[in-house]
């Protein structure tokens, strides 16, 4: 069973890109096709995004390489979500090493530090390519 097969209207969601939102549209089961968008979320900032059953967003250009960017709100422990800015800017080589070792966090556009391996690859690569090293930090032990 896929992650969002039982999604319902008004379910509270959290996007690592847009923050908090609510489901405003759900396609009925009989009309769903595998790999197509089945629900829409409207975020607190007014942004609307469609998602596939496995949580891939419509803003991703190649659905075959997209990663899940959305979670049910109850899956996120907001008490543990760190939103403080990093104290030290990492070097590019450190970022690559920590990412390979699965010890890298990235500041998401929604404002929290997230395991960099959960972030869409294109966002990580763009930040690195643009020299935005302040968006990365070593994961806390």
PDB file of C-alpha atoms in Angstrom:
ATOM      1  CA  UNK A   1       0.000   0.000   0.000  1.00  0.00           C
ATOM      2  CA  UNK A   2       1.312   3.442  -0.921  1.00  0.00           C
ATOM      3  CA  UNK A   3       1.890   6.164   1.643  1.00  0.00           C
ATOM      4  CA  UNK A   4      -1.019   8.483   0.765  1.00  0.00           C
ATOM      5  CA  UNK A   5      -3.610   6.038  -0.549  1.00  0.00           C
ATOM      6  CA  UNK A   6      -5.961   6.923   2.362  1.00  0.00           C
ATOM      7  CA  UNK A   7      -5.497  10.708   2.174  1.00  0.00           C
ATOM      8  CA  UNK A   8      -8.568  12.754   3.132  1.00  0.00           C
ATOM      9  CA  UNK A   9      -9.764  16.337   2.749  1.00  0.00           C
ATOM     10  CA  UNK A  10      -8.485  18.636   5.506  1.00  0.00           C
ATOM     11  CA  UNK A  11      -5.655  16.279   6.509  1.00  0.00           C
ATOM     12  CA  UNK A  12      -2.897  18.439   7.974  1.00  0.00           C
ATOM     13  CA  UNK A  13       0.375  18.118   6.092  1.00  0.00           C
ATOM     14  CA  UNK A  14       3.981  19.281   6.381  1.00  0.00           C
ATOM     15  CA  UNK A  15       6.159  19.935   3.342  1.00  0.00           C
ATOM     16  CA  UNK A  16       9.905  20.215   3.742  1.00  0.00           C
ATOM     17  CA  UNK A  17       9.662  22.949   1.109  1.00  0.00           C
ATOM     18  CA  UNK A  18       6.517  24.946   1.993  1.00  0.00           C
ATOM     19  CA  UNK A  19       5.826  24.151   5.656  1.00  0.00           C
ATOM     20  CA  UNK A  20       2.331  23.547   7.041  1.00  0.00           C
ATOM     21  CA  UNK A  21      -0.746  23.047   4.883  1.00  0.00           C
ATOM     22  CA  UNK A  22      -4.058  21.236   4.451  1.00  0.00           C
ATOM     23  CA  UNK A  23      -5.388  18.857   1.826  1.00  0.00           C
ATOM     24  CA  UNK A  24      -7.969  20.742  -0.276  1.00  0.00           C
ATOM     25  CA  UNK A  25      -8.617  18.172  -3.028  1.00  0.00           C
ATOM     26  CA  UNK A  26      -8.527  14.374  -3.231  1.00  0.00           C
ATOM     27  CA  UNK A  27      -9.228  12.388  -6.391  1.00  0.00           C
ATOM     28  CA  UNK A  28     -11.659   9.496  -5.865  1.00  0.00           C
ATOM     29  CA  UNK A  29     -10.120   6.014  -5.911  1.00  0.00           C
ATOM     30  CA  UNK A  30     -11.895   4.983  -9.119  1.00  0.00           C
ATOM     31  CA  UNK A  31     -10.260   7.851 -11.078  1.00  0.00           C
ATOM     32  CA  UNK A  32      -6.705   7.381  -9.833  1.00  0.00           C
ATOM     33  CA  UNK A  33      -3.934   6.240 -12.152  1.00  0.00           C
ATOM     34  CA  UNK A  34      -0.559   5.025 -10.908  1.00  0.00           C
ATOM     35  CA  UNK A  35       2.053   7.788 -11.065  1.00  0.00           C
ATOM     36  CA  UNK A  36      -0.454  10.626 -11.502  1.00  0.00           C
ATOM     37  CA  UNK A  37      -1.396  13.359  -9.059  1.00  0.00           C
ATOM     38  CA  UNK A  38      -4.155  12.364  -6.650  1.00  0.00           C
ATOM     39  CA  UNK A  39      -4.333  15.164  -4.080  1.00  0.00           C
ATOM     40  CA  UNK A  40      -3.663  18.871  -3.651  1.00  0.00           C
ATOM     41  CA  UNK A  41      -2.388  20.736  -0.609  1.00  0.00           C
ATOM     42  CA  UNK A  42      -2.717  24.442   0.081  1.00  0.00           C
ATOM     43  CA  UNK A  43      -0.003  25.846   2.331  1.00  0.00           C
ATOM     44  CA  UNK A  44      -0.209  28.654   4.871  1.00  0.00           C
ATOM     45  CA  UNK A  45       1.568  30.959   2.394  1.00  0.00           C
ATOM     46  CA  UNK A  46      -1.149  30.323  -0.256  1.00  0.00           C
ATOM     47  CA  UNK A  47       1.008  28.020  -2.397  1.00  0.00           C
ATOM     48  CA  UNK A  48      -0.879  25.034  -3.869  1.00  0.00           C
ATOM     49  CA  UNK A  49       0.839  21.798  -4.872  1.00  0.00           C
ATOM     50  CA  UNK A  50      -0.457  18.545  -6.380  1.00  0.00           C
ATOM     51  CA  UNK A  51       1.079  15.241  -5.246  1.00  0.00           C
ATOM     52  CA  UNK A  52       1.196  11.660  -6.437  1.00  0.00           C
ATOM     53  CA  UNK A  53       0.141   8.816  -4.163  1.00  0.00           C
ATOM     54  CA  UNK A  54       3.766   8.405  -3.063  1.00  0.00           C
ATOM     55  CA  UNK A  55       4.225  12.124  -2.245  1.00  0.00           C
ATOM     56  CA  UNK A  56       6.002  13.423  -5.332  1.00  0.00           C
ATOM     57  CA  UNK A  57       5.187  17.105  -6.054  1.00  0.00           C
ATOM     58  CA  UNK A  58       4.035  18.589  -9.350  1.00  0.00           C
ATOM     59  CA  UNK A  59       6.829  21.191  -9.283  1.00  0.00           C
ATOM     60  CA  UNK A  60       9.401  18.462  -9.891  1.00  0.00           C
ATOM     61  CA  UNK A  61      10.183  18.307 -13.602  1.00  0.00           C
ATOM     62  CA  UNK A  62      10.990  14.589 -13.891  1.00  0.00           C
ATOM     63  CA  UNK A  63       8.540  12.547 -11.822  1.00  0.00           C
ATOM     64  CA  UNK A  64      10.741   9.454 -12.230  1.00  0.00           C
ATOM     65  CA  UNK A  65      13.612  10.999 -10.249  1.00  0.00           C
ATOM     66  CA  UNK A  66      11.561  13.087  -7.804  1.00  0.00           C
ATOM     67  CA  UNK A  67      11.578  12.332  -4.115  1.00  0.00           C
ATOM     68  CA  UNK A  68       8.827  12.598  -1.541  1.00  0.00           C
ATOM     69  CA  UNK A  69       8.701  16.060   0.027  1.00  0.00           C
ATOM     70  CA  UNK A  70       5.518  15.828   2.099  1.00  0.00           C
ATOM     71  CA  UNK A  71       4.484  14.176   5.348  1.00  0.00           C
ATOM     72  CA  UNK A  72       1.420  14.020   7.547  1.00  0.00           C
ATOM     73  CA  UNK A  73       1.747  16.702  10.219  1.00  0.00           C
ATOM     74  CA  UNK A  74       1.512  14.094  12.993  1.00  0.00           C
ATOM     75  CA  UNK A  75       4.648  12.383  11.613  1.00  0.00           C
ATOM     76  CA  UNK A  76       6.788  15.440  12.386  1.00  0.00           C
ATOM     77  CA  UNK A  77       7.940  16.136  15.919  1.00  0.00           C
ATOM     78  CA  UNK A  78       7.941  19.934  15.913  1.00  0.00           C
ATOM     79  CA  UNK A  79       9.565  20.003  19.343  1.00  0.00           C
ATOM     80  CA  UNK A  80      12.588  18.302  17.784  1.00  0.00           C
ATOM     81  CA  UNK A  81      12.539  20.388  14.581  1.00  0.00           C
ATOM     82  CA  UNK A  82      15.563  22.657  14.813  1.00  0.00           C
ATOM     83  CA  UNK A  83      15.142  26.038  13.144  1.00  0.00           C
ATOM     84  CA  UNK A  84      18.239  27.793  14.525  1.00  0.00           C
ATOM     85  CA  UNK A  85      20.808  29.067  12.054  1.00  0.00           C
ATOM     86  CA  UNK A  86      24.080  27.178  11.780  1.00  0.00           C
ATOM     87  CA  UNK A  87      27.031  28.540  13.691  1.00  0.00           C
ATOM     88  CA  UNK A  88      29.744  27.529  11.265  1.00  0.00           C
ATOM     89  CA  UNK A  89      29.720  27.467   7.467  1.00  0.00           C
ATOM     90  CA  UNK A  90      31.005  24.181   6.104  1.00  0.00           C
ATOM     91  CA  UNK A  91      33.476  23.835   3.260  1.00  0.00           C
ATOM     92  CA  UNK A  92      32.368  22.157   0.025  1.00  0.00           C
ATOM     93  CA  UNK A  93      34.538  19.082   0.673  1.00  0.00           C
ATOM     94  CA  UNK A  94      33.041  18.680   4.171  1.00  0.00           C
ATOM     95  CA  UNK A  95      29.530  18.911   2.726  1.00  0.00           C
ATOM     96  CA  UNK A  96      30.278  16.176   0.215  1.00  0.00           C
ATOM     97  CA  UNK A  97      31.884  13.948   2.868  1.00  0.00           C
ATOM     98  CA  UNK A  98      29.053  14.385   5.389  1.00  0.00           C
ATOM     99  CA  UNK A  99      26.457  13.742   2.682  1.00  0.00           C
ATOM    100  CA  UNK A 100      28.205  10.517   1.677  1.00  0.00           C
ATOM    101  CA  UNK A 101      28.334   9.460   5.348  1.00  0.00           C
ATOM    102  CA  UNK A 102      24.627  10.393   5.833  1.00  0.00           C
ATOM    103  CA  UNK A 103      25.644  12.999   8.444  1.00  0.00           C
ATOM    104  CA  UNK A 104      24.548  16.136   6.580  1.00  0.00           C
ATOM    105  CA  UNK A 105      21.585  18.381   7.274  1.00  0.00           C
ATOM    106  CA  UNK A 106      20.208  21.115   5.045  1.00  0.00           C
ATOM    107  CA  UNK A 107      18.052  24.093   5.969  1.00  0.00           C
ATOM    108  CA  UNK A 108      14.798  23.526   4.115  1.00  0.00           C
ATOM    109  CA  UNK A 109      12.886  26.413   2.553  1.00  0.00           C
ATOM    110  CA  UNK A 110      10.222  25.708   5.212  1.00  0.00           C
ATOM    111  CA  UNK A 111      12.769  26.750   7.841  1.00  0.00           C
ATOM    112  CA  UNK A 112      13.895  23.545   9.554  1.00  0.00           C
ATOM    113  CA  UNK A 113      17.073  21.489   9.431  1.00  0.00           C
ATOM    114  CA  UNK A 114      16.353  18.265   7.507  1.00  0.00           C
ATOM    115  CA  UNK A 115      18.525  15.254   6.729  1.00  0.00           C
ATOM    116  CA  UNK A 116      20.010  16.259   3.361  1.00  0.00           C
ATOM    117  CA  UNK A 117      19.229  12.806   1.961  1.00  0.00           C
ATOM    118  CA  UNK A 118      15.496  13.543   2.443  1.00  0.00           C
ATOM    119  CA  UNK A 119      15.749  16.776   0.470  1.00  0.00           C
ATOM    120  CA  UNK A 120      15.183  16.693  -3.297  1.00  0.00           C
ATOM    121  CA  UNK A 121      18.572  16.112  -4.965  1.00  0.00           C
ATOM    122  CA  UNK A 122      18.095  19.127  -7.213  1.00  0.00           C
ATOM    123  CA  UNK A 123      17.745  21.425  -4.194  1.00  0.00           C
ATOM    124  CA  UNK A 124      20.938  20.073  -2.609  1.00  0.00           C
ATOM    125  CA  UNK A 125      22.852  20.276  -5.892  1.00  0.00           C
ATOM    126  CA  UNK A 126      21.603  23.798  -6.643  1.00  0.00           C
ATOM    127  CA  UNK A 127      22.604  25.042  -3.187  1.00  0.00           C
ATOM    128  CA  UNK A 128      26.057  23.509  -3.560  1.00  0.00           C
ATOM    129  CA  UNK A 129      26.440  24.774  -7.131  1.00  0.00           C
ATOM    130  CA  UNK A 130      25.494  28.296  -6.057  1.00  0.00           C
ATOM    131  CA  UNK A 131      27.959  28.246  -3.165  1.00  0.00           C
ATOM    132  CA  UNK A 132      25.194  28.439  -0.530  1.00  0.00           C
ATOM    133  CA  UNK A 133      27.222  26.452   1.985  1.00  0.00           C
ATOM    134  CA  UNK A 134      25.524  28.225   4.911  1.00  0.00           C
ATOM    135  CA  UNK A 135      22.481  26.035   4.174  1.00  0.00           C
ATOM    136  CA  UNK A 136      24.351  22.939   5.359  1.00  0.00           C
ATOM    137  CA  UNK A 137      25.596  21.653   8.667  1.00  0.00           C
ATOM    138  CA  UNK A 138      26.897  18.452  10.172  1.00  0.00           C
ATOM    139  CA  UNK A 139      24.129  16.404  11.748  1.00  0.00           C
ATOM    140  CA  UNK A 140      24.051  16.561  15.524  1.00  0.00           C
ATOM    141  CA  UNK A 141      25.013  13.302  17.272  1.00  0.00           C
TER     142      UNK A 141
END
